[in-house]
XYZ file of C-alpha atoms in Angstrom:
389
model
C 386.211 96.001 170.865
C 383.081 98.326 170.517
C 382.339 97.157 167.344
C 382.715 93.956 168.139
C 380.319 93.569 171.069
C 377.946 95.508 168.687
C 378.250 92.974 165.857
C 377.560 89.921 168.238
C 374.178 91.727 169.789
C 373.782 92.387 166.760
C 373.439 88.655 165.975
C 372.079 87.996 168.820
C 369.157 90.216 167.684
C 368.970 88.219 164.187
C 368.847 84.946 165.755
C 365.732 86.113 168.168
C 364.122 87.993 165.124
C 364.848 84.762 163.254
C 363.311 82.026 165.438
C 361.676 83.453 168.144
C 359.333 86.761 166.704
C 356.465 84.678 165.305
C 358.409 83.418 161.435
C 357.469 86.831 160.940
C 359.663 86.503 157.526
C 357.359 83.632 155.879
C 354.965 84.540 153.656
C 352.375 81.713 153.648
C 349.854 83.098 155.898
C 346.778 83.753 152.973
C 343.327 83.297 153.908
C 342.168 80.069 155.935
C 340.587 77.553 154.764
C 337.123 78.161 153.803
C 333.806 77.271 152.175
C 330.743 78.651 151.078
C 328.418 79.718 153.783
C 324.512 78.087 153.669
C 323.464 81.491 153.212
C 325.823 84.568 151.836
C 325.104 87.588 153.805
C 324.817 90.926 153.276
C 328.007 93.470 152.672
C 328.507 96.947 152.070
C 331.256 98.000 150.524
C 332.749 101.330 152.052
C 335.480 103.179 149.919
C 336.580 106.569 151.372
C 337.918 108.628 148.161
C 339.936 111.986 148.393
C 341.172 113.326 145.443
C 341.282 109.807 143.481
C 340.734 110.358 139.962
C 344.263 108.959 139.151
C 343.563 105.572 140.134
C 339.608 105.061 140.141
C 339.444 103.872 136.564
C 341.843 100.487 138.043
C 340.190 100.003 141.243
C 336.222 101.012 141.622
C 334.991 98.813 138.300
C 336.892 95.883 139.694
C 334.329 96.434 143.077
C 331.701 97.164 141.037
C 332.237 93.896 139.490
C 332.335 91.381 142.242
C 330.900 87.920 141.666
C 329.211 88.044 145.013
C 326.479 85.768 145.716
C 324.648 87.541 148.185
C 323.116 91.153 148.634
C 326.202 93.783 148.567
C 326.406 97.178 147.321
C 329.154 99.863 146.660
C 329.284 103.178 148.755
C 331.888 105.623 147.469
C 332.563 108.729 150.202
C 333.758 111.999 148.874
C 336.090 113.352 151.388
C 336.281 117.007 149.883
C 338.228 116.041 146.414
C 338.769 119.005 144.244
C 339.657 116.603 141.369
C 336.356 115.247 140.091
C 336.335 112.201 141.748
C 332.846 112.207 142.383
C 331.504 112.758 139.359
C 334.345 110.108 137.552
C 332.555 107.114 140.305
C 329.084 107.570 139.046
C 330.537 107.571 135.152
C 331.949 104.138 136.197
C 329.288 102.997 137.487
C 327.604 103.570 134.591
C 330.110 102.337 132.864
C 330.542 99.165 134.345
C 327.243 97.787 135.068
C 327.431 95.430 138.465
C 326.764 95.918 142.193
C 324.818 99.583 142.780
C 326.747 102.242 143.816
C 326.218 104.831 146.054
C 328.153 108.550 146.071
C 327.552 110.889 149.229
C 329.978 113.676 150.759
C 330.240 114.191 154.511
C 331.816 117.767 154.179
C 334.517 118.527 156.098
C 335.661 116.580 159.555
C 334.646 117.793 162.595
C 337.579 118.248 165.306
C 339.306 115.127 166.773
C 338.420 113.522 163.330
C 340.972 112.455 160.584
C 339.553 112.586 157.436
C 339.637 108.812 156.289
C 338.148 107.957 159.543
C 335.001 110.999 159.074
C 334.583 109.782 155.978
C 334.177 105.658 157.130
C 332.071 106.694 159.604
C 329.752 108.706 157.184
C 329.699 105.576 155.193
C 328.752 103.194 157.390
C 326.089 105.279 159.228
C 324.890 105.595 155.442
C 325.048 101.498 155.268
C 323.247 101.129 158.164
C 320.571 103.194 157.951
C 319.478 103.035 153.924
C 317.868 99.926 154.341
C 315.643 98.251 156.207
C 317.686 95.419 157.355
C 321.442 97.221 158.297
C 324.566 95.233 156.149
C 326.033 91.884 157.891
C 329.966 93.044 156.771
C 331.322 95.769 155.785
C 334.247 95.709 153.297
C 336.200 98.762 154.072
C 338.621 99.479 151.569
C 341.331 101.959 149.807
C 340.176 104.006 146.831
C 343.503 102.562 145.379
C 342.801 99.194 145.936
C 341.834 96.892 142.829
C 340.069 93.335 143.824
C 339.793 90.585 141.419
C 336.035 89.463 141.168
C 335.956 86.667 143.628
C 337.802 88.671 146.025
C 334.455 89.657 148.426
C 333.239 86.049 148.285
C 336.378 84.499 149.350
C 336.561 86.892 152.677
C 333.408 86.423 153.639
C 333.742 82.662 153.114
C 336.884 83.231 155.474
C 335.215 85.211 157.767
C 331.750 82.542 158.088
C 333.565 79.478 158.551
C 336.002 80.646 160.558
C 333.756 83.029 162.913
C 335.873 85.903 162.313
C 335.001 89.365 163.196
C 337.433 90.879 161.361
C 339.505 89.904 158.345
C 342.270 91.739 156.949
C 344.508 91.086 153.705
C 348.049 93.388 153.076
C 347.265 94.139 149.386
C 350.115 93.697 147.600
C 351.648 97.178 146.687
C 353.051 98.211 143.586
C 357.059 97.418 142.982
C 357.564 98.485 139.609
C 360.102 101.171 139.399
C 363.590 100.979 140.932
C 362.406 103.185 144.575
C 359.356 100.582 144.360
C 361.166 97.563 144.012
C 363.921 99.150 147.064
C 361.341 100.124 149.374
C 358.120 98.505 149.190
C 359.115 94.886 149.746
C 360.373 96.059 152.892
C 357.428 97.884 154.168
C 356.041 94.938 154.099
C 358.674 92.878 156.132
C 359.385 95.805 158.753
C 355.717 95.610 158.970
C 355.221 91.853 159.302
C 358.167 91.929 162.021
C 356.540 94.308 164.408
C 353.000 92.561 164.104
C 353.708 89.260 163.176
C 351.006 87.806 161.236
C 351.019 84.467 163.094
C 350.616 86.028 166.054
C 347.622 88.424 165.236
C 346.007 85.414 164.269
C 345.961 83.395 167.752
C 342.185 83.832 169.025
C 343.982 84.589 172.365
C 346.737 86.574 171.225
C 347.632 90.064 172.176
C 348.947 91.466 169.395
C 346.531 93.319 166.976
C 346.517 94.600 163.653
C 345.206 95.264 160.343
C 345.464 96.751 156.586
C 343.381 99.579 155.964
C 343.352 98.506 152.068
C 341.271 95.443 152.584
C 339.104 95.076 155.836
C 335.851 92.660 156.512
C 334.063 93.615 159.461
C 331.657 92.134 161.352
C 329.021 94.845 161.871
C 328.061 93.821 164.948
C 331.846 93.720 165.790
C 332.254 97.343 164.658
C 328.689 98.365 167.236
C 330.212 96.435 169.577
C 334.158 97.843 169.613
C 332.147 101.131 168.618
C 334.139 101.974 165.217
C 335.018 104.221 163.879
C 334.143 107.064 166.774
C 336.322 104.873 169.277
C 339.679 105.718 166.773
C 338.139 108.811 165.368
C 341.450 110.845 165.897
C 343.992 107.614 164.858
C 346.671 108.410 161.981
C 347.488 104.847 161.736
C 343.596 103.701 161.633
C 344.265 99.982 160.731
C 345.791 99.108 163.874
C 343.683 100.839 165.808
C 340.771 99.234 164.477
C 341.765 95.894 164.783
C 343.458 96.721 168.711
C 339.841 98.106 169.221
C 338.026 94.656 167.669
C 340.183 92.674 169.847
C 339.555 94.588 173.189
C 335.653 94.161 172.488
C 336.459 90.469 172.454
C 336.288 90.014 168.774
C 338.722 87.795 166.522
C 340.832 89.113 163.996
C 342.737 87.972 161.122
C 345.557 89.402 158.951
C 347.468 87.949 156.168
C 348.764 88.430 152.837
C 347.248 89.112 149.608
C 346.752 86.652 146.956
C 344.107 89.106 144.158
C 344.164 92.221 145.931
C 346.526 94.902 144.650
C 347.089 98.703 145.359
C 347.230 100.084 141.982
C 348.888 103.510 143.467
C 351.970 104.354 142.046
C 354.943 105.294 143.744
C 357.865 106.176 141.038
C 359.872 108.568 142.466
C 361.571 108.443 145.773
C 359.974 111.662 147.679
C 356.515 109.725 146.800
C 357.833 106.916 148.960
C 359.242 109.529 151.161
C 356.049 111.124 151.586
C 354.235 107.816 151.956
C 356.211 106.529 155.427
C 357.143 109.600 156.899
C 353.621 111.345 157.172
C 352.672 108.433 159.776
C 356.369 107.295 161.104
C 356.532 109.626 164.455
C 352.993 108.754 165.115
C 353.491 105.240 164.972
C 355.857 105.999 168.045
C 353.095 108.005 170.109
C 355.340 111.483 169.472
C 357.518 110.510 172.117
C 361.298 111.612 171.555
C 362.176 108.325 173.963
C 360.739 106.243 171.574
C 362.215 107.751 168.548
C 365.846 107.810 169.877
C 365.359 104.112 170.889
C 364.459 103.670 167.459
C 367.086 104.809 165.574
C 369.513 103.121 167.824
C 367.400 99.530 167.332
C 367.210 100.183 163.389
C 371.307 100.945 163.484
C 372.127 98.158 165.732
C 370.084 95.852 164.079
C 370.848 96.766 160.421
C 373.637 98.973 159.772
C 376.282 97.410 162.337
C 376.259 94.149 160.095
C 377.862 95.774 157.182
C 379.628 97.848 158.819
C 381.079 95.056 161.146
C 381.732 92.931 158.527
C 383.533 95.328 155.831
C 385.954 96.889 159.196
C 386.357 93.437 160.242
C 388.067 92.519 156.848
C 389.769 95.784 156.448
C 391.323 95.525 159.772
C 392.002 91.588 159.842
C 389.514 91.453 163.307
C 388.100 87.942 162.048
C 386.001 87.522 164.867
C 384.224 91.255 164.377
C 383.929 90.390 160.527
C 382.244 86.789 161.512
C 379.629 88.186 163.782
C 378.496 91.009 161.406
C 378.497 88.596 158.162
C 376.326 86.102 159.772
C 374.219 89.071 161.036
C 374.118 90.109 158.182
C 373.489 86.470 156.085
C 370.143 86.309 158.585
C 368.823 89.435 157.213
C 368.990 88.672 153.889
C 367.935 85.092 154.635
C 364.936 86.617 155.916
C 364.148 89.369 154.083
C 364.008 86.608 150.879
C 360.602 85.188 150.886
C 359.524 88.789 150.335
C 361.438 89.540 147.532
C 359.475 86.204 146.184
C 356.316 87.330 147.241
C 356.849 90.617 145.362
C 358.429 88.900 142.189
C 361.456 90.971 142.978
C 365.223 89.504 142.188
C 367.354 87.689 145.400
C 370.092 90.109 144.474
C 367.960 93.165 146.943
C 368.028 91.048 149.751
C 371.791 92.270 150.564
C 370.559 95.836 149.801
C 368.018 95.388 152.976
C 370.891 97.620 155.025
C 370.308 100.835 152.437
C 366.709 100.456 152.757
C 367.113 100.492 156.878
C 369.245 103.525 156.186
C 366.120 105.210 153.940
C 363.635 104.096 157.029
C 365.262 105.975 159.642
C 365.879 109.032 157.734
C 361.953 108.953 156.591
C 361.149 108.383 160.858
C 363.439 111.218 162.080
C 362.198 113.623 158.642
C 358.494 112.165 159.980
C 359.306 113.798 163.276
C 360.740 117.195 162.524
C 357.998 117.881 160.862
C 355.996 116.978 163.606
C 357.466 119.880 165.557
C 357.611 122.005 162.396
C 353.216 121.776 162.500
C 353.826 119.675 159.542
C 353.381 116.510 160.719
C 350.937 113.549 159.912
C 350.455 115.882 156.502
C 348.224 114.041 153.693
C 346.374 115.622 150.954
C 346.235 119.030 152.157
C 345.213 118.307 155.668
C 347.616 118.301 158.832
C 346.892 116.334 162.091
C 347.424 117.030 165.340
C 348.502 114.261 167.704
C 345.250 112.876 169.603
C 346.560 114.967 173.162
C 346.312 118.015 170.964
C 343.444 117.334 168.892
């Protein structure tokens, strides 16, 4: 009987998720329609770099190239690499003649900073202030993220005729090896269902979100929500940023991506590993409450299905087997259009269960490291949470 009242909330869950949680699962929402702007204004183009010598040589030529109308230029920020970084942007800038680049080091972050967020700052403050006339946008973006060349004209086309403040695209990540092709697609859908994209993109709705790959900002938005100081101690910077654009009255925008791509590869599972679980606990404010309700929402909602449905056979309880199969049909029903989008085969959908299973492990690993001083750990550095920092 347990396992059957599970199963059908279970369902019940699915069928909300499924009709009622913004079509979180559809992946149509690309950039709104657009045209070219009377006049094209002026962008900088702010790429914080640590320790990014791997994957410069895809992404910074493909900035450096951008077919951009207007005035833009390209401002690379050495957060402390060790790797040569530096000195590998200015070879491809020379390299690959286009847009001017720019390389400057802040040093180290001062307390209450994260690194990525010291480093924007620097940048911008450097944007702002080396020209006469201070940048219109700025395109904040990954050192791992590779834009095709019309990718700056077509946000800032969005972002003009729409009178955006901020505009956001999910690049799409890398799904190449077998852990890839498990676990990516579905960072993308357990993303999409807590911030649904459709509902992000209501000028008077609540929710609020972004990708830190790809970001357009309004500069007067970013004075105005005062960014990056305002999130200066935020692990999970995106949706800060775009929570603290929206509470400055600014409109937002977040979709997927059509030419932007991370080109960082993930191959092996403990890079995955690595990738969700240095962020998970924060995500969930360090708060125990939240991470217990967690793992009972991510069991409920994706490991009773199977489970239901394979004791429901064993055992002959049809109605147990029904509830957890057609729980189990919606979540692979939904989890399909992102297979497409990825270019990944329907078979995964099924597999969406193991992937829950992987999720929660990475969240509860995220937060005993927490308590083991390990937590929020990326490239050498540690974070406190903000109470502590």
């Amino acid at each position: 009987m347990g396992l059957l009242c599970a199963a059908c909330a279970s369902l019940a869950v699915w069928i909300w998720l499924t009709f009622a949680q913004g079509m979180f699962w559809r992946t149509d929402v690309r950039l709104p329609p657009r045209s070219a702007p009377d006049r094209w204004p002026s962008v900088a183009i702010v790429v914080p770099a640590r320790d990014e010598a791997g994957v410069l040589p895809c992404s910074l030529p493909s900035l450096i190239a951008q077919d951009y109308p207007g005035e833009a230029e390209v401002i690379l920020v050495d957060d402390g690499s060790t790797d040569g970084t530096g000195e590998l942007a200015l070879r491809l800038a020379r390299e690959h003649p286009g847009l001017p680049l720019t390389l400057t080091s802040p040093g180290e972050p001062e307390p209450g900073w994260t690194g990525k967020l010291w480093a924007l700052r620097h940048g911008i403050a450097l944007a702002r202030t080396a020209h006469a006339t201070e940048p219109e946008y700025l395109l904040l973006t990954d050192a791992d993220i590779a834009h095709e060349p019309d990718s700056l004209r077509e946000l800032v086309a969005a972002a003009t005729t729409a009178e955006l403040d901020l505009v956001s695209q999910m690049a799409r990540l890398r799904a190449v090896s077998p852990w890839e092709r498990l676990v990516v697609p579905a960072f993308v859908y357990f993303f999409a269902q807590l911030y649904p994209f459709r509902r992000i993109n209501r000028p008077t709705g609540r929710t609020a979100a972004a990708a830190g790959g790809c970001v357009l900002l309004r500069t007067e938005a970013a004075v105005r929500a005062g960014v990056p100081d305002a999130i200066r101690h935020a692990v999970i910077d995106d949706v800060s940023l775009a929570r603290a654009v929206r509470r400055s009255g600014g409109r937002i925008w977040l979709g997927l991506a059509e030419r932007v791509d991370s080109v960082r590869p993930y191959p092996a599972l403990g890079d995955l590993w690595r990738m969700v679980s240095r962020s998970a606990y924060a995500q969930l404010r360090h708060q125990p409450l939240l991470l217990a309700g967690t793992v009972a929402g991510l069991v409920l909602v994706y490991l009773v299905p199977p489970a239901a449905l394979l004791v429901g056979l064993a055992t002959g309880r049809a109605a147990t087997a029904w509830a957890g199969g057609l729980a189990w049909l919606l979540m692979a029903g939904t989890y399909l259009p992102m297979l497409r989008y990825y270019r990944q085969p329907s078979a995964l959908a099924p597999l969406l269960p193991l992937t829950a299973l992987l999720y929660l492990l990475m969240t509860v690993d995220s937060a005993v490291q927490h308590y083991r001083g390990r937590g929020a750990a990326w490239k050498g550095r540690t974070y406190a949470r903000p109470s502590d920092a």
